[in-house]
Amino acid sequence: MKKIHLEYSNIPVGLPSIEFFINKIENNENYQFLRTNHAIFDLIYTAYNINNVFQLTEFKSDLESKDYRKISEKVYKFSDKEYNNSWSIYHKGSSELINKFEIYLRVFNEYKDISNVIDIGVSLGVGLNQYWGVFAKENPIQTARTQIFNIFYEKSKYEYYYSGVLKYFSVTDDIFKLFDSINKNDYNVIFVGRDYMRLYKEKFKINNFYHINIPNAGAIDFVDDYVDEIKDICKSKKTIVFYSIGHVLTFYMAQQLITENIIGIDIGRSFDMLLRENLDTEPSLPECWITLNKEELKAHINRVQNG
């Protein structure tokens, strides 16, 4: 498998092809592809940045001692800062985030020691390398992203992957090959995400389609119901789940579903480029990266994949 380096770093990660995922489908594997992008590292940086001094050594000590509760409580305390208030926006500041983030940290840190069915993709931006979605290399937030993930990376025995491959597949249209295989192999397909994700049924011509429609904010209050619904659906036949519910809740759901015979893939907003024509008519569809020039993105992806 081709290797690339994470944004502005020397940290190598695997760059899987679409065939990597198609093989999981055709072999009916129990498999979870989880992702972590910049937002998690930014939350940690915000929590450990005391009086404009980043307490990296303290974070490393807390992580190495597996004091996940301390880290979670600290991150929650600072999660409403103006720069990094995503938890306040998307989870309405729910204190349940402390419990969910504790589970996230355990799974991310212990990785395949939790379960061999887990693979983790990482980006120190939004999964588009240095093309878009990163700060300048010398920006202290961007530097901290590298420093934080490097702590996880240096202690791990396991390979990481580039989380942006799913965006790549939607830009290059390789993702349609995946759904051809899903239909051919007669999978149930579950999208866990906002209202606009109902449109993927027609976009990918999915035969056995289910949509667990989550609110734009506050899905954390219903996440256990979503897990139960998935367990009920997967009783009928082999099932693939596409998560678009944020990294923390995805890690939690995957951990709850890890013994089920399903494939789970954290897509986030990776397929949204395919719905860009619906941007004006779908209020739950975020603009984010999908207004970028598609041809320029294709050229960038080609350079990364073949360079």
Coordinates of C-alpha atoms in Angstrom, one line a residue:
M1 CA 0.0 0.0 0.0
K2 CA 1.2 3.5 -0.9
K3 CA 2.4 5.7 2.0
I4 CA 2.1 9.4 2.3
H5 CA 2.9 11.8 5.1
L6 CA 0.4 13.6 7.2
E7 CA 0.0 17.4 6.7
Y8 CA 3.3 19.2 7.4
S9 CA 4.8 16.2 9.1
N10 CA 7.0 13.2 8.6
I11 CA 4.4 10.8 10.0
P12 CA 3.7 8.1 7.4
V13 CA 0.1 6.7 6.9
G14 CA -1.3 4.2 4.4
L15 CA -3.3 5.4 1.4
P16 CA -5.8 2.7 0.7
S17 CA -7.4 2.3 -2.8
I18 CA -11.1 1.7 -3.4
E19 CA -10.3 -2.0 -3.8
F20 CA -9.1 -2.1 -0.2
F21 CA -12.7 -1.4 0.9
I22 CA -14.4 -3.4 -1.9
N23 CA -12.4 -6.5 -0.6
K24 CA -13.9 -6.0 2.8
I25 CA -17.4 -6.1 1.3
E26 CA -16.8 -9.1 -1.0
N27 CA -15.3 -11.0 1.9
N28 CA -18.1 -10.0 4.2
E29 CA -15.7 -8.9 6.9
N30 CA -16.6 -7.6 10.3
Y31 CA -14.8 -4.2 10.0
Q32 CA -14.8 -0.7 11.3
F33 CA -13.0 2.2 9.5
L34 CA -12.8 5.1 12.0
R35 CA -11.4 8.5 11.4
T36 CA -9.9 11.4 13.4
N37 CA -9.4 14.8 11.8
H38 CA -8.1 18.2 13.1
A39 CA -11.1 19.0 15.4
I40 CA -10.2 16.4 18.0
F41 CA -6.6 17.6 18.2
D42 CA -7.8 21.2 18.4
L43 CA -10.0 20.4 21.3
I44 CA -7.1 18.8 23.2
Y45 CA -4.8 21.8 22.3
T46 CA -7.4 24.2 23.6
A47 CA -7.8 22.3 26.9
Y48 CA -4.0 22.1 27.5
N49 CA -3.1 25.6 26.3
I50 CA -2.9 27.4 29.7
N51 CA -2.0 31.1 29.5
N52 CA -0.8 30.6 26.0
V53 CA 1.6 27.8 26.9
F54 CA 0.8 24.4 25.5
Q55 CA 1.2 21.8 28.2
L56 CA 2.1 19.0 25.9
T57 CA 4.1 17.1 28.5
E58 CA 1.1 17.1 30.8
F59 CA -1.1 15.7 28.1
K60 CA 1.4 13.0 27.2
S61 CA 1.6 12.0 30.9
D62 CA -2.2 11.8 31.2
L63 CA -2.5 9.7 28.0
E64 CA 0.3 7.3 28.9
S65 CA -1.2 6.8 32.3
K66 CA -4.6 6.2 30.5
D67 CA -6.3 8.8 32.6
Y68 CA -8.9 9.2 30.0
R69 CA -11.4 10.7 32.5
K70 CA -9.1 13.5 33.4
I71 CA -8.5 14.4 29.8
S72 CA -12.2 14.2 29.0
E73 CA -13.2 16.4 31.8
K74 CA -10.5 18.9 30.9
V75 CA -11.5 19.0 27.3
Y76 CA -15.1 19.4 28.2
K77 CA -14.3 22.3 30.5
F78 CA -12.7 24.2 27.7
S79 CA -14.9 23.1 24.8
D80 CA -17.0 26.3 24.7
K81 CA -14.1 28.6 23.9
E82 CA -14.9 30.8 20.9
Y83 CA -12.2 29.3 18.7
N84 CA -13.2 25.7 19.3
N85 CA -16.8 25.5 20.3
S86 CA -18.0 22.6 18.1
W87 CA -19.2 20.6 21.1
S88 CA -21.3 23.5 22.2
I89 CA -22.8 23.8 18.8
Y90 CA -23.3 20.2 17.7
H91 CA -23.8 18.5 21.1
K92 CA -25.5 21.5 22.9
G93 CA -22.8 21.3 25.6
S94 CA -24.1 17.9 26.9
S95 CA -22.2 16.7 29.9
E96 CA -22.6 13.2 28.4
L97 CA -19.7 14.2 26.1
I98 CA -17.4 13.5 29.0
N99 CA -18.4 9.8 29.0
K100 CA -18.4 9.5 25.2
F101 CA -15.0 11.2 24.8
E102 CA -13.5 8.9 27.5
I103 CA -14.5 6.0 25.3
Y104 CA -13.2 7.7 22.2
L105 CA -9.8 8.2 23.8
R106 CA -9.6 4.6 25.0
V107 CA -10.4 3.3 21.5
F108 CA -8.1 5.7 19.7
N109 CA -5.2 5.2 22.1
E110 CA -5.5 1.4 22.5
Y111 CA -6.6 0.8 18.8
K112 CA -6.3 -2.9 17.8
D113 CA -5.7 -3.9 21.4
I114 CA -9.5 -3.1 21.7
S115 CA -10.3 -5.1 18.6
N116 CA -8.5 -6.2 15.5
V117 CA -11.5 -5.2 13.3
I118 CA -10.6 -1.5 13.7
D119 CA -8.6 0.6 11.3
I120 CA -8.1 4.3 12.0
G121 CA -7.7 7.0 9.4
V122 CA -6.1 10.3 10.4
S123 CA -5.7 13.8 9.0
L124 CA -4.1 16.9 10.6
G125 CA -6.5 18.9 8.5
V126 CA -9.8 17.9 6.8
G127 CA -8.5 15.1 4.7
L128 CA -7.3 17.2 1.7
N129 CA -3.6 17.2 2.6
Q130 CA -2.2 20.8 2.4
Y131 CA -4.5 21.7 -0.5
W132 CA -7.3 23.0 1.7
G133 CA -8.4 23.0 5.4
V134 CA -5.1 23.5 7.2
F135 CA -3.4 26.5 8.8
A136 CA 0.1 27.6 7.8
K137 CA 2.8 25.1 8.9
E138 CA 4.2 27.5 11.6
N139 CA 0.8 28.2 13.1
P140 CA 0.8 27.0 16.7
I141 CA -2.5 25.2 16.3
Q142 CA -1.2 23.3 13.2
T143 CA 2.0 22.5 15.0
A144 CA 0.1 21.2 18.0
R145 CA -2.0 18.9 15.8
T146 CA 1.3 17.1 14.8
Q147 CA 2.6 17.1 18.3
I148 CA -0.6 15.6 19.7
F149 CA -1.0 12.8 17.1
N150 CA 2.7 12.0 17.3
I151 CA 2.2 10.9 20.9
F152 CA -0.4 8.4 19.8
Y153 CA 1.7 7.4 16.8
E154 CA 5.0 6.8 18.6
K155 CA 3.5 4.4 21.1
S156 CA 1.3 2.5 18.7
K157 CA 2.2 -0.9 17.2
Y158 CA -0.4 -0.5 14.4
E159 CA -0.7 1.2 11.1
Y160 CA -2.7 4.3 10.5
Y161 CA -4.4 5.3 7.3
Y162 CA -5.2 8.7 5.6
S163 CA -8.7 9.7 6.5
G164 CA -9.1 11.8 3.3
V165 CA -9.3 8.8 1.0
L166 CA -13.1 8.8 1.2
K167 CA -13.1 12.4 -0.1
Y168 CA -10.8 11.3 -2.8
F169 CA -13.2 8.6 -3.9
S170 CA -16.1 11.0 -4.1
V171 CA -14.1 13.5 -6.2
T172 CA -12.8 10.9 -8.6
D173 CA -16.1 9.0 -8.7
D174 CA -14.4 5.8 -7.5
I175 CA -17.0 5.6 -4.8
F176 CA -19.5 4.4 -7.3
K177 CA -17.5 1.2 -7.6
L178 CA -18.0 0.6 -3.9
F179 CA -21.7 0.9 -4.2
D180 CA -21.8 -1.4 -7.2
S181 CA -20.1 -4.0 -5.0
I182 CA -22.5 -3.3 -2.1
N183 CA -25.5 -3.9 -4.4
K184 CA -24.0 -6.9 -6.1
N185 CA -23.4 -8.5 -2.7
D186 CA -26.9 -7.6 -1.4
Y187 CA -26.0 -5.6 1.7
N188 CA -28.3 -3.6 3.8
V189 CA -27.0 0.0 3.6
I190 CA -27.5 2.4 6.6
F191 CA -26.6 6.0 6.5
V192 CA -26.5 7.6 10.0
G193 CA -26.6 11.3 9.3
R194 CA -28.5 14.5 8.6
D195 CA -31.7 14.8 6.6
Y196 CA -29.9 15.4 3.2
M197 CA -28.3 11.9 3.4
R198 CA -31.6 10.4 2.2
L199 CA -30.5 11.6 -1.2
Y200 CA -27.8 9.0 -1.4
K201 CA -30.4 6.3 -2.0
E202 CA -30.9 7.6 -5.5
K203 CA -27.4 8.9 -6.0
F204 CA -25.9 5.5 -5.6
K205 CA -28.9 3.5 -6.7
I206 CA -28.9 1.6 -3.4
N207 CA -31.2 -1.5 -3.3
N208 CA -31.5 -2.0 0.5
F209 CA -31.4 1.5 1.9
Y210 CA -32.0 2.8 5.4
H211 CA -31.5 6.3 6.7
I212 CA -31.2 7.1 10.4
N213 CA -31.9 10.8 10.3
I214 CA -30.1 12.7 13.0
P215 CA -30.7 16.3 14.1
N216 CA -28.3 19.0 13.1
A217 CA -27.5 19.3 16.8
G218 CA -28.1 17.1 19.8
A219 CA -27.7 13.6 18.3
I220 CA -25.8 12.6 21.4
D221 CA -29.2 12.3 23.2
F222 CA -30.3 9.5 20.8
V223 CA -27.1 7.7 20.0
D224 CA -28.0 4.5 21.9
D225 CA -31.3 4.4 20.0
Y226 CA -29.4 4.5 16.8
V227 CA -27.2 1.6 17.9
D228 CA -30.3 -0.5 18.7
E229 CA -31.8 0.4 15.4
I230 CA -28.7 -0.8 13.6
K231 CA -28.7 -4.0 15.5
D232 CA -32.2 -4.7 14.5
I233 CA -31.6 -4.0 10.8
C234 CA -28.4 -6.2 10.7
K235 CA -30.4 -9.2 11.9
S236 CA -31.9 -9.6 8.4
K237 CA -28.7 -9.7 6.3
K238 CA -25.2 -8.5 6.1
T239 CA -25.0 -4.7 6.6
I240 CA -22.8 -1.8 6.0
V241 CA -23.1 1.4 8.0
F242 CA -21.9 4.8 6.9
Y243 CA -21.5 7.1 9.9
S244 CA -21.8 10.9 9.6
I245 CA -22.3 11.8 13.3
G246 CA -18.9 13.2 14.3
H247 CA -15.8 11.3 15.3
V248 CA -16.6 11.0 19.0
L249 CA -20.1 9.5 18.6
T250 CA -18.8 7.3 15.7
F251 CA -16.1 5.8 17.9
Y252 CA -18.8 5.2 20.6
M253 CA -21.2 3.5 18.1
A254 CA -18.5 1.4 16.6
Q255 CA -17.4 0.2 20.0
Q256 CA -21.0 -0.8 20.7
L257 CA -21.3 -2.6 17.4
I258 CA -17.9 -4.2 17.3
T259 CA -19.1 -7.8 17.8
E260 CA -21.9 -7.4 15.1
N261 CA -21.4 -8.8 11.7
I262 CA -21.3 -5.4 10.0
I263 CA -19.0 -3.1 8.1
G264 CA -18.8 0.4 9.5
I265 CA -17.2 3.4 7.7
D266 CA -17.0 6.9 9.1
I267 CA -17.6 9.1 6.1
G268 CA -18.3 12.4 7.9
R269 CA -19.0 14.8 5.0
S270 CA -16.8 12.9 2.5
F271 CA -19.5 12.2 -0.1
D272 CA -21.0 15.7 0.0
M273 CA -19.3 16.8 -3.2
L274 CA -21.6 14.5 -5.1
L275 CA -24.6 16.6 -3.9
R276 CA -23.3 20.0 -4.6
E277 CA -26.2 20.7 -6.9
N278 CA -28.5 20.4 -3.9
L279 CA -26.7 23.0 -1.8
D280 CA -29.4 25.7 -2.3
T281 CA -32.4 23.4 -1.6
E282 CA -31.1 21.2 1.3
P283 CA -30.7 23.3 4.5
S284 CA -29.0 20.4 6.3
L285 CA -26.3 20.1 3.7
P286 CA -23.2 22.0 4.9
E287 CA -21.2 24.1 2.3
C288 CA -17.8 23.2 3.9
W289 CA -15.5 21.8 1.2
I290 CA -18.0 21.0 -1.6
T291 CA -17.7 24.4 -3.4
L292 CA -14.0 23.9 -4.2
N293 CA -13.0 23.5 -7.8
K294 CA -13.6 19.8 -8.6
E295 CA -11.2 19.6 -11.5
E296 CA -8.4 21.2 -9.5
L297 CA -9.1 18.8 -6.6
K298 CA -8.9 15.8 -9.1
A299 CA -5.5 17.0 -10.2
H300 CA -4.3 17.3 -6.6
I301 CA -5.6 13.9 -5.8
N302 CA -3.9 12.4 -8.9
R303 CA -0.6 13.9 -7.8
V304 CA -1.0 12.4 -4.3
Q305 CA -2.0 9.0 -5.5
N306 CA 0.5 8.7 -8.2
G307 CA 3.3 10.9 -7.1

